[in-house]
PDB file of C-alpha atoms in Angstrom:
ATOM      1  CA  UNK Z   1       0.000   0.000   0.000  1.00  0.00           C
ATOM      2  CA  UNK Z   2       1.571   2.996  -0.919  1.00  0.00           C
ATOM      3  CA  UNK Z   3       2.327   5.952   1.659  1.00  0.00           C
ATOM      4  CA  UNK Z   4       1.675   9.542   0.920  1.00  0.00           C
ATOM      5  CA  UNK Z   5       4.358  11.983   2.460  1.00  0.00           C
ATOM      6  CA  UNK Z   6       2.697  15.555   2.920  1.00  0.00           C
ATOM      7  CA  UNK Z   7       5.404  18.053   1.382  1.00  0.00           C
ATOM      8  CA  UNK Z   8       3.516  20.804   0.788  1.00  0.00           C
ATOM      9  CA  UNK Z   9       4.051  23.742   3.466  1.00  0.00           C
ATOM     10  CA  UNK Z  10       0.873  25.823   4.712  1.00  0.00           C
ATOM     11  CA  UNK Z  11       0.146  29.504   3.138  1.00  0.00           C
ATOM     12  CA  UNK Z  12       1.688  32.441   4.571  1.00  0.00           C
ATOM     13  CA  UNK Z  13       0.197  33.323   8.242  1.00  0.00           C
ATOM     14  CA  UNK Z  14      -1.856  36.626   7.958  1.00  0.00           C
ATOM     15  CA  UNK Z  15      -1.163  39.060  10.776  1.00  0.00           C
ATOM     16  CA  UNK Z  16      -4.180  41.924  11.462  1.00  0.00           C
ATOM     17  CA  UNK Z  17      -3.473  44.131  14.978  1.00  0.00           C
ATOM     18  CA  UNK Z  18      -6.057  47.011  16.189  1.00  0.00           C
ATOM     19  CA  UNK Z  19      -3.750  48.377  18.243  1.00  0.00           C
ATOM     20  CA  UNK Z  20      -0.684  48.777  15.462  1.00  0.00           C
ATOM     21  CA  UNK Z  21      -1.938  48.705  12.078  1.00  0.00           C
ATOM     22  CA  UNK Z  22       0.544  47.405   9.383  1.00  0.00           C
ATOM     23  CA  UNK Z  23       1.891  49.625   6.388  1.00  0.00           C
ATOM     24  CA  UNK Z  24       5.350  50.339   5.472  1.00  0.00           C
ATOM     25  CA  UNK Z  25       8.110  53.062   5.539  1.00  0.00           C
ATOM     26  CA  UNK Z  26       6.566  56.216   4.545  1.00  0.00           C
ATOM     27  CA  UNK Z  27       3.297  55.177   4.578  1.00  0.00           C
ATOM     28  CA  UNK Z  28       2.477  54.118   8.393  1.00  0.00           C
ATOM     29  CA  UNK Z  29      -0.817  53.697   9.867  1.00  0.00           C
ATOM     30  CA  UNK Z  30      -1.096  55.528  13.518  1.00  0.00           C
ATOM     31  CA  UNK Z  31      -0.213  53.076  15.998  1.00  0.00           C
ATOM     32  CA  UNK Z  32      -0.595  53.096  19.461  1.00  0.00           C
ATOM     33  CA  UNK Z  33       2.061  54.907  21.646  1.00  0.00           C
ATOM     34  CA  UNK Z  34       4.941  53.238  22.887  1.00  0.00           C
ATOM     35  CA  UNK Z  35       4.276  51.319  26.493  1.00  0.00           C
ATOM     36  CA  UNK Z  36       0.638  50.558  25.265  1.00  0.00           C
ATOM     37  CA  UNK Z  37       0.091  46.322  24.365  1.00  0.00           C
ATOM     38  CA  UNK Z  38      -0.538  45.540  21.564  1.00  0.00           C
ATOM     39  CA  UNK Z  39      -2.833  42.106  20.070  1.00  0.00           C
ATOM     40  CA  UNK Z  40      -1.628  40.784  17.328  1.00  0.00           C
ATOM     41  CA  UNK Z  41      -3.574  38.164  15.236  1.00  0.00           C
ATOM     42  CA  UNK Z  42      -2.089  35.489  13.460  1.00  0.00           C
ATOM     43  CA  UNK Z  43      -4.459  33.676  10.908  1.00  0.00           C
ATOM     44  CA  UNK Z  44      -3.899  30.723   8.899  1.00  0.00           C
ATOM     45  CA  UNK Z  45      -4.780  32.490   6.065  1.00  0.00           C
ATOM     46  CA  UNK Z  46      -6.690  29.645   4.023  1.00  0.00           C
ATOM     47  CA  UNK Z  47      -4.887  26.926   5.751  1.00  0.00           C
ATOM     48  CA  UNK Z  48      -7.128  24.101   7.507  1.00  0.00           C
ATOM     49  CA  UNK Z  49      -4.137  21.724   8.606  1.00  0.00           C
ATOM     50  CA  UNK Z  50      -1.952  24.802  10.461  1.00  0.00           C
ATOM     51  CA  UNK Z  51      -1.571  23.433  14.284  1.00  0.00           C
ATOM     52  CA  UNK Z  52       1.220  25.983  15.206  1.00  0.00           C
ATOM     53  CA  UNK Z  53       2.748  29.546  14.339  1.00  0.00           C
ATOM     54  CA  UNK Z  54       6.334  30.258  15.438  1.00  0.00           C
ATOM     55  CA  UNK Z  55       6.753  33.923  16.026  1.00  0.00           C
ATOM     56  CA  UNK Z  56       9.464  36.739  16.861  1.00  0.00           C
ATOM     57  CA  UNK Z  57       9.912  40.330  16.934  1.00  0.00           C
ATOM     58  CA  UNK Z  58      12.531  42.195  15.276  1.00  0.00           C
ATOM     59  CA  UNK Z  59      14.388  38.918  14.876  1.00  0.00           C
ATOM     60  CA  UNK Z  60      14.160  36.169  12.468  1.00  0.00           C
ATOM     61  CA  UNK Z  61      14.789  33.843  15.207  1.00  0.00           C
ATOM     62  CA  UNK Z  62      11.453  32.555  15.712  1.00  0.00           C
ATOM     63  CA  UNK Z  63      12.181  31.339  19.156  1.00  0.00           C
ATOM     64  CA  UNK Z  64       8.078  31.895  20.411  1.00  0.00           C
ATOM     65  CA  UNK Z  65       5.248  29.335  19.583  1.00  0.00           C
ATOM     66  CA  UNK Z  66       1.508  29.605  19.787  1.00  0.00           C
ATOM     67  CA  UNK Z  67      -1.101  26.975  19.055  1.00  0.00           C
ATOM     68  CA  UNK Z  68      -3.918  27.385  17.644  1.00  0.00           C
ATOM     69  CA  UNK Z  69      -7.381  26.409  19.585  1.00  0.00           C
ATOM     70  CA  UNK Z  70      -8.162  24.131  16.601  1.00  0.00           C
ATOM     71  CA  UNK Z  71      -5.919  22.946  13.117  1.00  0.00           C
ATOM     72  CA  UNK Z  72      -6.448  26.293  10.645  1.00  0.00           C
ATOM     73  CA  UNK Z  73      -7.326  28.218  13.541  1.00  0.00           C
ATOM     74  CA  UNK Z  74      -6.091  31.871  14.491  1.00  0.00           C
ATOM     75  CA  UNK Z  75      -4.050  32.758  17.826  1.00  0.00           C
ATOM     76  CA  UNK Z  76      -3.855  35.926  19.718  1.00  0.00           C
ATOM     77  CA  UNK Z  77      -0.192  36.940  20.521  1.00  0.00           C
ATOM     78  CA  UNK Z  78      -0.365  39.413  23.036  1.00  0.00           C
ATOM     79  CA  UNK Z  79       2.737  41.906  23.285  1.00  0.00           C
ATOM     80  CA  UNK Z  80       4.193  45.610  24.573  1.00  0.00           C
ATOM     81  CA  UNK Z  81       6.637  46.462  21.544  1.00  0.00           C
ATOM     82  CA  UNK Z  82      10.302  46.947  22.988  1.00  0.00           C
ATOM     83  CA  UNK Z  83      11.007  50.699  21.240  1.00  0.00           C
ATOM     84  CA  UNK Z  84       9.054  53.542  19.378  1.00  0.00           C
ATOM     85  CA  UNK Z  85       9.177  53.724  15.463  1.00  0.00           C
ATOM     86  CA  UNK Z  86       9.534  51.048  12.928  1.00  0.00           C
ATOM     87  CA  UNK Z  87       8.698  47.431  14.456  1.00  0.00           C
ATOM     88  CA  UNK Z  88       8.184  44.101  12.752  1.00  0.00           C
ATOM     89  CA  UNK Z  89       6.770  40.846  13.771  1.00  0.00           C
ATOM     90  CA  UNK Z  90       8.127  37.364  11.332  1.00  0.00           C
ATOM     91  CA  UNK Z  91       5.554  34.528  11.208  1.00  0.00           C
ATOM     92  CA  UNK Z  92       5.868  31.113  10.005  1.00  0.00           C
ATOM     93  CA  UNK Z  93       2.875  28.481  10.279  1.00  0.00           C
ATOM     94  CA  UNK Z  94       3.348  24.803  11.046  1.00  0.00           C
ATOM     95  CA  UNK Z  95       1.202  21.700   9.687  1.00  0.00           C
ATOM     96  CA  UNK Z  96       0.626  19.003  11.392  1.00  0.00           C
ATOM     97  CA  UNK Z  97       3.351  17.302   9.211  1.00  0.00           C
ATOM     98  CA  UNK Z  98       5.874  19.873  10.343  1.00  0.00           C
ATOM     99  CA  UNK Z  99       6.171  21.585   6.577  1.00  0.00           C
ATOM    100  CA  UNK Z 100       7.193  25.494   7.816  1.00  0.00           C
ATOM    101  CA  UNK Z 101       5.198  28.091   5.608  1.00  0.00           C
ATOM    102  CA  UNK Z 102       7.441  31.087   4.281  1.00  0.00           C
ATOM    103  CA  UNK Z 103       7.610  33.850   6.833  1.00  0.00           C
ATOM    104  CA  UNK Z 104       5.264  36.724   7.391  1.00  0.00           C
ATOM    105  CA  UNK Z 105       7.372  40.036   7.991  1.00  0.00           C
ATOM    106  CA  UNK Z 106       4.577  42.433   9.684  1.00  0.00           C
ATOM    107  CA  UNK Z 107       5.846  45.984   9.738  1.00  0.00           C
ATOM    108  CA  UNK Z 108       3.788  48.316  12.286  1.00  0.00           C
ATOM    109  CA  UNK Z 109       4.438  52.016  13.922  1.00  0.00           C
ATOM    110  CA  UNK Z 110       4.604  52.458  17.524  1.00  0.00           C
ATOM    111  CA  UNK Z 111       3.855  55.934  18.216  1.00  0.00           C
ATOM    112  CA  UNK Z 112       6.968  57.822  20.715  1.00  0.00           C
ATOM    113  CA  UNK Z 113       5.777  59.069  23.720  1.00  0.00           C
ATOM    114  CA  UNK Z 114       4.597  63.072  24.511  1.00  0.00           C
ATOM    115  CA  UNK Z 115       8.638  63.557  25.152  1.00  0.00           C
ATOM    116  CA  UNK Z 116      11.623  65.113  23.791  1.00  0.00           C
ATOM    117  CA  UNK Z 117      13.602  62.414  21.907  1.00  0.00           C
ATOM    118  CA  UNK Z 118      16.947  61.504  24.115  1.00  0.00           C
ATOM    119  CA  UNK Z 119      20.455  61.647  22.905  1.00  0.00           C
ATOM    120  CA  UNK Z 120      20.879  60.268  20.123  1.00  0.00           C
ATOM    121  CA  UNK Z 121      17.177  58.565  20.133  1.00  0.00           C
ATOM    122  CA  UNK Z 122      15.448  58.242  17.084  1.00  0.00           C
ATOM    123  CA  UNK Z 123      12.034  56.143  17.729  1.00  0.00           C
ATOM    124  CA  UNK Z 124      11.381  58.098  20.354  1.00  0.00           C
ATOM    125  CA  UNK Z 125      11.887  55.481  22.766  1.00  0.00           C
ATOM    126  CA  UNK Z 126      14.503  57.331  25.574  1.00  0.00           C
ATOM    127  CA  UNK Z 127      16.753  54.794  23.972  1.00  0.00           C
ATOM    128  CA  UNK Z 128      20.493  55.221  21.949  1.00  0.00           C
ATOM    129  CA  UNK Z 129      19.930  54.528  18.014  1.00  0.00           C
ATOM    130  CA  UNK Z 130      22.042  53.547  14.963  1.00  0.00           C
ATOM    131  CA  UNK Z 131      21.872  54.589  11.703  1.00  0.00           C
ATOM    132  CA  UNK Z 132      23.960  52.822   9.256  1.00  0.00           C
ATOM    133  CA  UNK Z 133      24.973  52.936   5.409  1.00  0.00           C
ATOM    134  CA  UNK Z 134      24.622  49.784   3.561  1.00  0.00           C
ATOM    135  CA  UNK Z 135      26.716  48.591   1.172  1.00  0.00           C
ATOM    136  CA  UNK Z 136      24.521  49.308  -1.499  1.00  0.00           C
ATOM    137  CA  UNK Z 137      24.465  53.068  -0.203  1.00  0.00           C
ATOM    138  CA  UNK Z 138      20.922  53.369   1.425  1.00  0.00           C
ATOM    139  CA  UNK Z 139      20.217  54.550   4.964  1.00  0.00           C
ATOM    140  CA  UNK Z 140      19.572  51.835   7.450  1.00  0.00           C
ATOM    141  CA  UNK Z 141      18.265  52.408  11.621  1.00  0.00           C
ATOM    142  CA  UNK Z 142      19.024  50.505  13.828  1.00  0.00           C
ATOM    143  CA  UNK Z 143      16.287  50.282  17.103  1.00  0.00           C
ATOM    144  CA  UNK Z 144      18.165  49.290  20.191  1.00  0.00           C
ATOM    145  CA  UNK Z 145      17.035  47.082  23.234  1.00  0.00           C
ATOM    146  CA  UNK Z 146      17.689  47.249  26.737  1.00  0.00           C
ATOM    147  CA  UNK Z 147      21.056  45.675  27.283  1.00  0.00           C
ATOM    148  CA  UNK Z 148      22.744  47.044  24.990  1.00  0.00           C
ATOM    149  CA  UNK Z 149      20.949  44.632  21.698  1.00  0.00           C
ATOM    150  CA  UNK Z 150      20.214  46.165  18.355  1.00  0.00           C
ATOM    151  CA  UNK Z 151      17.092  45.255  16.171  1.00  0.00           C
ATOM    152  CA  UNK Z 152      16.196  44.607  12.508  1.00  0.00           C
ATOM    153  CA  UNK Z 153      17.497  47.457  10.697  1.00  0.00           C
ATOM    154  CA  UNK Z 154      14.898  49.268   8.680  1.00  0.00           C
ATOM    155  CA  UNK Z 155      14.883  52.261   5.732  1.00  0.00           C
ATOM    156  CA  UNK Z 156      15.672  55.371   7.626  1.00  0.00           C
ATOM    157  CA  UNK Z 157      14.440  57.726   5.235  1.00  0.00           C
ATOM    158  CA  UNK Z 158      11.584  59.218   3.842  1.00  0.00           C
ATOM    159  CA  UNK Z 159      10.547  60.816   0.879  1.00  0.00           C
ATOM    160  CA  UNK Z 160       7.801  62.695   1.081  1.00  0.00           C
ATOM    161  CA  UNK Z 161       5.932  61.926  -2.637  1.00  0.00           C
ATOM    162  CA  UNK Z 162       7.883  59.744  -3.815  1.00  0.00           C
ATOM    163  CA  UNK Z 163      10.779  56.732  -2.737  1.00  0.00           C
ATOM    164  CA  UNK Z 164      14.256  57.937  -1.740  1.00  0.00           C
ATOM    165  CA  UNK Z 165      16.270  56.727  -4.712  1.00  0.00           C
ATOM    166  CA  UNK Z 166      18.754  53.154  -4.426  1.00  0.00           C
ATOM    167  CA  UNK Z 167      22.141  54.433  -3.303  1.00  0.00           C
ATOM    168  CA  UNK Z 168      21.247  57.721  -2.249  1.00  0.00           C
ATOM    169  CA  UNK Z 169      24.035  58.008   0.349  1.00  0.00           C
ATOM    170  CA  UNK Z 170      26.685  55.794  -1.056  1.00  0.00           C
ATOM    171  CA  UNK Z 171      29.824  57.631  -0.026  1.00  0.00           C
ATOM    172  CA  UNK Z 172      28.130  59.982   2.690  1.00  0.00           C
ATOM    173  CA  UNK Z 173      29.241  60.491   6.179  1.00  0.00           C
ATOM    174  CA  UNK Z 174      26.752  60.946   8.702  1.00  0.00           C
ATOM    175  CA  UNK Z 175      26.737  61.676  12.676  1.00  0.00           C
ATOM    176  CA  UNK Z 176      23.512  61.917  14.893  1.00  0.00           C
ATOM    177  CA  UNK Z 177      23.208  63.807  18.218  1.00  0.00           C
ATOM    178  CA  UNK Z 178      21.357  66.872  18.936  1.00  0.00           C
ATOM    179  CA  UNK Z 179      18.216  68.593  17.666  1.00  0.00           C
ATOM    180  CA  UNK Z 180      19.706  70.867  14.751  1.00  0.00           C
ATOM    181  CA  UNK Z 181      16.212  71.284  13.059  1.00  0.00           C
ATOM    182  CA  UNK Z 182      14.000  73.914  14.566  1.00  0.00           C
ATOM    183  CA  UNK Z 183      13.761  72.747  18.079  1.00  0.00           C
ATOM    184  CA  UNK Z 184      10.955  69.940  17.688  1.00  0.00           C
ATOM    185  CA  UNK Z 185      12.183  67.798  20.242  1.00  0.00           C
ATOM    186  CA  UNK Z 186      13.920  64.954  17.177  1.00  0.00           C
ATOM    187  CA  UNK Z 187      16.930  63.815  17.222  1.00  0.00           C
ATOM    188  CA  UNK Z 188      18.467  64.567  13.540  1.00  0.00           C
ATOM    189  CA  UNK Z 189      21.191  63.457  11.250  1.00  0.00           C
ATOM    190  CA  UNK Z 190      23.975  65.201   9.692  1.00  0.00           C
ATOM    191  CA  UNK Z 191      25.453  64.173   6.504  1.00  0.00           C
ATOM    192  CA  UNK Z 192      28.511  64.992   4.220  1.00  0.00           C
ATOM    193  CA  UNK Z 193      27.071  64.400   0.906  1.00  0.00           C
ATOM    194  CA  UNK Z 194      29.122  63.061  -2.209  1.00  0.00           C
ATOM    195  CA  UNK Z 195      28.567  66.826  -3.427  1.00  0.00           C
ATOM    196  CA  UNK Z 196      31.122  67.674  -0.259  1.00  0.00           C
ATOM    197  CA  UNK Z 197      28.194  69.442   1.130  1.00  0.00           C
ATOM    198  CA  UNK Z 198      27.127  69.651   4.971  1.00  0.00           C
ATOM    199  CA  UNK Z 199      23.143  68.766   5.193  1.00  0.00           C
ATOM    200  CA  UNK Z 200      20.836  68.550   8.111  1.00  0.00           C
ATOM    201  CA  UNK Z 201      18.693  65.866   7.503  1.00  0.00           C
ATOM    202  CA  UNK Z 202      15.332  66.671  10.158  1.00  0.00           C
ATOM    203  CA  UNK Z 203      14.313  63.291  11.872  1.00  0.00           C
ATOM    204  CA  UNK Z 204      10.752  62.310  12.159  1.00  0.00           C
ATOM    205  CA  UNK Z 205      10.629  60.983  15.354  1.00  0.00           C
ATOM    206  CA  UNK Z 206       9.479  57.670  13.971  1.00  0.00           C
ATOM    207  CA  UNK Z 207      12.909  56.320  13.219  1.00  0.00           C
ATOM    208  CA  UNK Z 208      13.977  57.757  10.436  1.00  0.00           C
ATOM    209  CA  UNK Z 209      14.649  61.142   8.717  1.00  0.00           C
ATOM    210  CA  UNK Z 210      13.030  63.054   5.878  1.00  0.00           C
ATOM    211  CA  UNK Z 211      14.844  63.636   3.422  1.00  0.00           C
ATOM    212  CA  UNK Z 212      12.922  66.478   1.244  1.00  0.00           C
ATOM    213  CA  UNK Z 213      13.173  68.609   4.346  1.00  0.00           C
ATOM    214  CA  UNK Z 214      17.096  69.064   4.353  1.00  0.00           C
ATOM    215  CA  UNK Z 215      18.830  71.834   5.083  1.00  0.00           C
ATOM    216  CA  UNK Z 216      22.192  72.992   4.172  1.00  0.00           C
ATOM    217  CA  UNK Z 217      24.611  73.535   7.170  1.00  0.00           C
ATOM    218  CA  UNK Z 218      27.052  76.338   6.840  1.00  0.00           C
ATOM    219  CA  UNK Z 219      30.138  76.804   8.210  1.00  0.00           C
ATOM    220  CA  UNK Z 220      32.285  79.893   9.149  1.00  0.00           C
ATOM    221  CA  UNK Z 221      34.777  82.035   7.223  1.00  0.00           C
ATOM    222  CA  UNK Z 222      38.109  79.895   8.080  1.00  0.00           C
ATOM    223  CA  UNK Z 223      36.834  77.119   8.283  1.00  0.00           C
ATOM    224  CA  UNK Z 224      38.179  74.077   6.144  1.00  0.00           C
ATOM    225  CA  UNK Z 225      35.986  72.822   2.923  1.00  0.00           C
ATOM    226  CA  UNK Z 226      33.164  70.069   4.347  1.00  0.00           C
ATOM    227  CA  UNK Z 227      34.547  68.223   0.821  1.00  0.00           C
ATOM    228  CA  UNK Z 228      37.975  67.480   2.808  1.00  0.00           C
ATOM    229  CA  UNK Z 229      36.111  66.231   5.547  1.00  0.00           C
ATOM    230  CA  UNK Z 230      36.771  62.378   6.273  1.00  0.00           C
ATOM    231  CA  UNK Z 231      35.169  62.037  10.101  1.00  0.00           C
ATOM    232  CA  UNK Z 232      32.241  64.013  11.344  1.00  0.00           C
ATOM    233  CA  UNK Z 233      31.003  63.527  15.056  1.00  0.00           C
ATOM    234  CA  UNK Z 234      28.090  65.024  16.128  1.00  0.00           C
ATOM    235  CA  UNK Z 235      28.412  65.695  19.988  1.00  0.00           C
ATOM    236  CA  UNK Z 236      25.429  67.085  21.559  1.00  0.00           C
ATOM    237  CA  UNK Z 237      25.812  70.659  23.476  1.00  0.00           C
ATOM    238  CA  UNK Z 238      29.553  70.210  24.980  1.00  0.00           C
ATOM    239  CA  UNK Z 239      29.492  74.152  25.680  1.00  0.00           C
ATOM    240  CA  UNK Z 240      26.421  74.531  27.394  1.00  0.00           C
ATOM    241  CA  UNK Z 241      25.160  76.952  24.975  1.00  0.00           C
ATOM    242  CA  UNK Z 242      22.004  75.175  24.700  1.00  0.00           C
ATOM    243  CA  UNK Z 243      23.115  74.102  20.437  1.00  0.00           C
ATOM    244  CA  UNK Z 244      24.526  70.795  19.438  1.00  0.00           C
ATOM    245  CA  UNK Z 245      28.115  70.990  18.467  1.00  0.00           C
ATOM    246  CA  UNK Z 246      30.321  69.397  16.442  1.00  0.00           C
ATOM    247  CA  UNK Z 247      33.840  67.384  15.456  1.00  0.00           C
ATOM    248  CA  UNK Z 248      35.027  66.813  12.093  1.00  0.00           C
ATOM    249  CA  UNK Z 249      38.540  65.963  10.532  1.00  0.00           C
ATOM    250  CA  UNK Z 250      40.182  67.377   7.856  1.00  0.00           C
ATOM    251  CA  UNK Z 251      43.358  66.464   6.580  1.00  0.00           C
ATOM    252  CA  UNK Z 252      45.410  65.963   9.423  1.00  0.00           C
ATOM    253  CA  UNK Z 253      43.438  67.984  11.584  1.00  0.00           C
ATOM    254  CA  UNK Z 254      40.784  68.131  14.114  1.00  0.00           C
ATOM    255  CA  UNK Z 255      38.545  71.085  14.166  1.00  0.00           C
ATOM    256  CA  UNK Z 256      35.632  72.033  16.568  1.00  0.00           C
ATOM    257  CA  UNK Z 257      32.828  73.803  15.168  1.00  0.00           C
ATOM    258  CA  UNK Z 258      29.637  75.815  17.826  1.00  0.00           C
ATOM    259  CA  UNK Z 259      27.641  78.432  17.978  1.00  0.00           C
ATOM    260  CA  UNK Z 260      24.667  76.335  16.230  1.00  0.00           C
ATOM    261  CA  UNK Z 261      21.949  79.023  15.323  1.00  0.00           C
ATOM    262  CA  UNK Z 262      18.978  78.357  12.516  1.00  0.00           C
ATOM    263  CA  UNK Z 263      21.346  76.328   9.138  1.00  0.00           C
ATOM    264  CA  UNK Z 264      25.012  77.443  10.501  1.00  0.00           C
ATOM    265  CA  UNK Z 265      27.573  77.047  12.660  1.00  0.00           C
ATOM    266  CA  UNK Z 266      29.270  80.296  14.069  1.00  0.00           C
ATOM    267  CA  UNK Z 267      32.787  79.083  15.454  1.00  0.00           C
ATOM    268  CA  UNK Z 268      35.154  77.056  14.131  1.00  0.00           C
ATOM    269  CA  UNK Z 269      38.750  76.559  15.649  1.00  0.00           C
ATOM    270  CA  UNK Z 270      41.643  73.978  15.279  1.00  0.00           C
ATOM    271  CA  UNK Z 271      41.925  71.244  18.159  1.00  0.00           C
ATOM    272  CA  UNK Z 272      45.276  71.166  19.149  1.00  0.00           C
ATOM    273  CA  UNK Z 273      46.191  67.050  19.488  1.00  0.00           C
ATOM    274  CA  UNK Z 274      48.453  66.789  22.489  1.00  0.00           C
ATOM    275  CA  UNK Z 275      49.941  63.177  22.914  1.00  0.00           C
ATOM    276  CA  UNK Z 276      50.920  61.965  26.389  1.00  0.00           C
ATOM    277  CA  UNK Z 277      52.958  58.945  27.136  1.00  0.00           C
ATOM    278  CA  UNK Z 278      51.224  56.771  29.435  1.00  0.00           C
ATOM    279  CA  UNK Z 279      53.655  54.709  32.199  1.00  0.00           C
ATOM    280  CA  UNK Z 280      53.195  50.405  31.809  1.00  0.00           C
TER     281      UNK Z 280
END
């Protein structure tokens, strides 16, 4: 008698959440605000022999399982996302066989908080972020955890009416720390363009910056070209005027730039480098 081996995998699990709507970058439904739990819905999606969904957030590792009540069933995850800004839940369904479906990447918006973004915070979350250039030269944000952990990356850029074109910011350098864009509370990001330009790029507050807002920054007389530039560190306010300040190297040399006020900088001086010989 001959034996029939089930090899086909179940459909995609379908993922629906009243609480954080899905969409995509530039495009997101209001979610809830960060600290608020969320229910998240995971449906077979067509699939009557589905006995199990394995689940994760921000991670492909998949390390939670659920059960349904019945085979082709739906189960409730309930969850409190980890940061503001760009989350995503990955979904595989099970058979009874064990075939894995392909995974379910559910991208939702956790709103930030009523609060002024923290250093160097951009979800909104009171937590450190890091943006990142890929190889193929788009902008990439990286949520962190408590700990110390980073997240899924995600497109940190937006466009508004239209997509931010592939390879953007191949070749930029970019820094993050201080509110440089009209004092709304966002952390924002400052790039050296392949033009050798100094931008301010505003963030959103949703992790991510928009990129038809940009401003250029302007430097002093004296100062050297932004084009030499091959570092650029963003500080924060080290002067306690209130402005973010900034590093950048040139050459051989460091300089300091201050005195932040509307799309320039107003000082600009040389760091002298003094090396000191430390005793074993």
């Amino acid at each position: 008698m001959p034996v029939h081996v089930d090899k086909s995998a179940p459909n995609a699990p379908s993922v629906t959440s009243p609480q954080y709507p899905g969409g995509k970058a530039g495009d997101w439904a209001e979610g809830a605000k960060y600290g608020t739990t969320g229910e998240f819905t995971l449906g077979a999606n067509g699939s009557n022999d589905t006995v199990e969904y394995a689940y994760s957030f921000d991670t492909t590792s998949f390390v939670n399982r659920i059960k349904p009540l019945d085979a082709g069933g739906a189960a409730i995850v309930r969850f409190i996302p980890t940061h503001a800004g760009p989350n995503v839940l990955y979904v595989k369904a099970k058979d009874a066989t064990g075939n894995l479906s392909t995974q379910t990447a559910y991208t939702f918006f956790v709103e930030p908080r009523d609060t002024v973004d923290g250093r160097m915070d951009l979800t909104g979350d009171q937590r450190p972020d890091l943006p990142a250039i890929d190889g193929a030269g788009n902008l990439r944000v990286f949520p962190s955890f408590s700990g110390g952990r980073l997240g899924q990356s995600l497109d940190g850029a937006d466009l508004v009416g239209g997509a931010v074109p592939a390879g953007y910011w191949k070749n930029a350098l970019i820094t993050h720390h201080g509110d440089y864009w009209g004092g709304d509370g966002f952390q924002d990001l400052i790039a050296r363009m392949p033009d050798g330009r100094l931008w301010v790029y505003p963030g959103s507050g949703r992790g991510g910056v928009d990129v038809a807002k940009r401003m250029e920054l302007s430097l002093p007389s004296g100062s050297p070209a932004s084009a030499t530039f091959t570092r650029i560190l963003s500080v924060g306010d080290i002067t306690g005027d209130g402005h973010p300040d900034l590093f950048a190297i040139a050459g051989a040399d460091l300089w300091f730039f201050d005195g932040y006020t509307g799309a320039a900088m107003s000082g600009a001086r040389k760091v002298k480098v003094v090396a000191t010989r430390c005793s074993p």
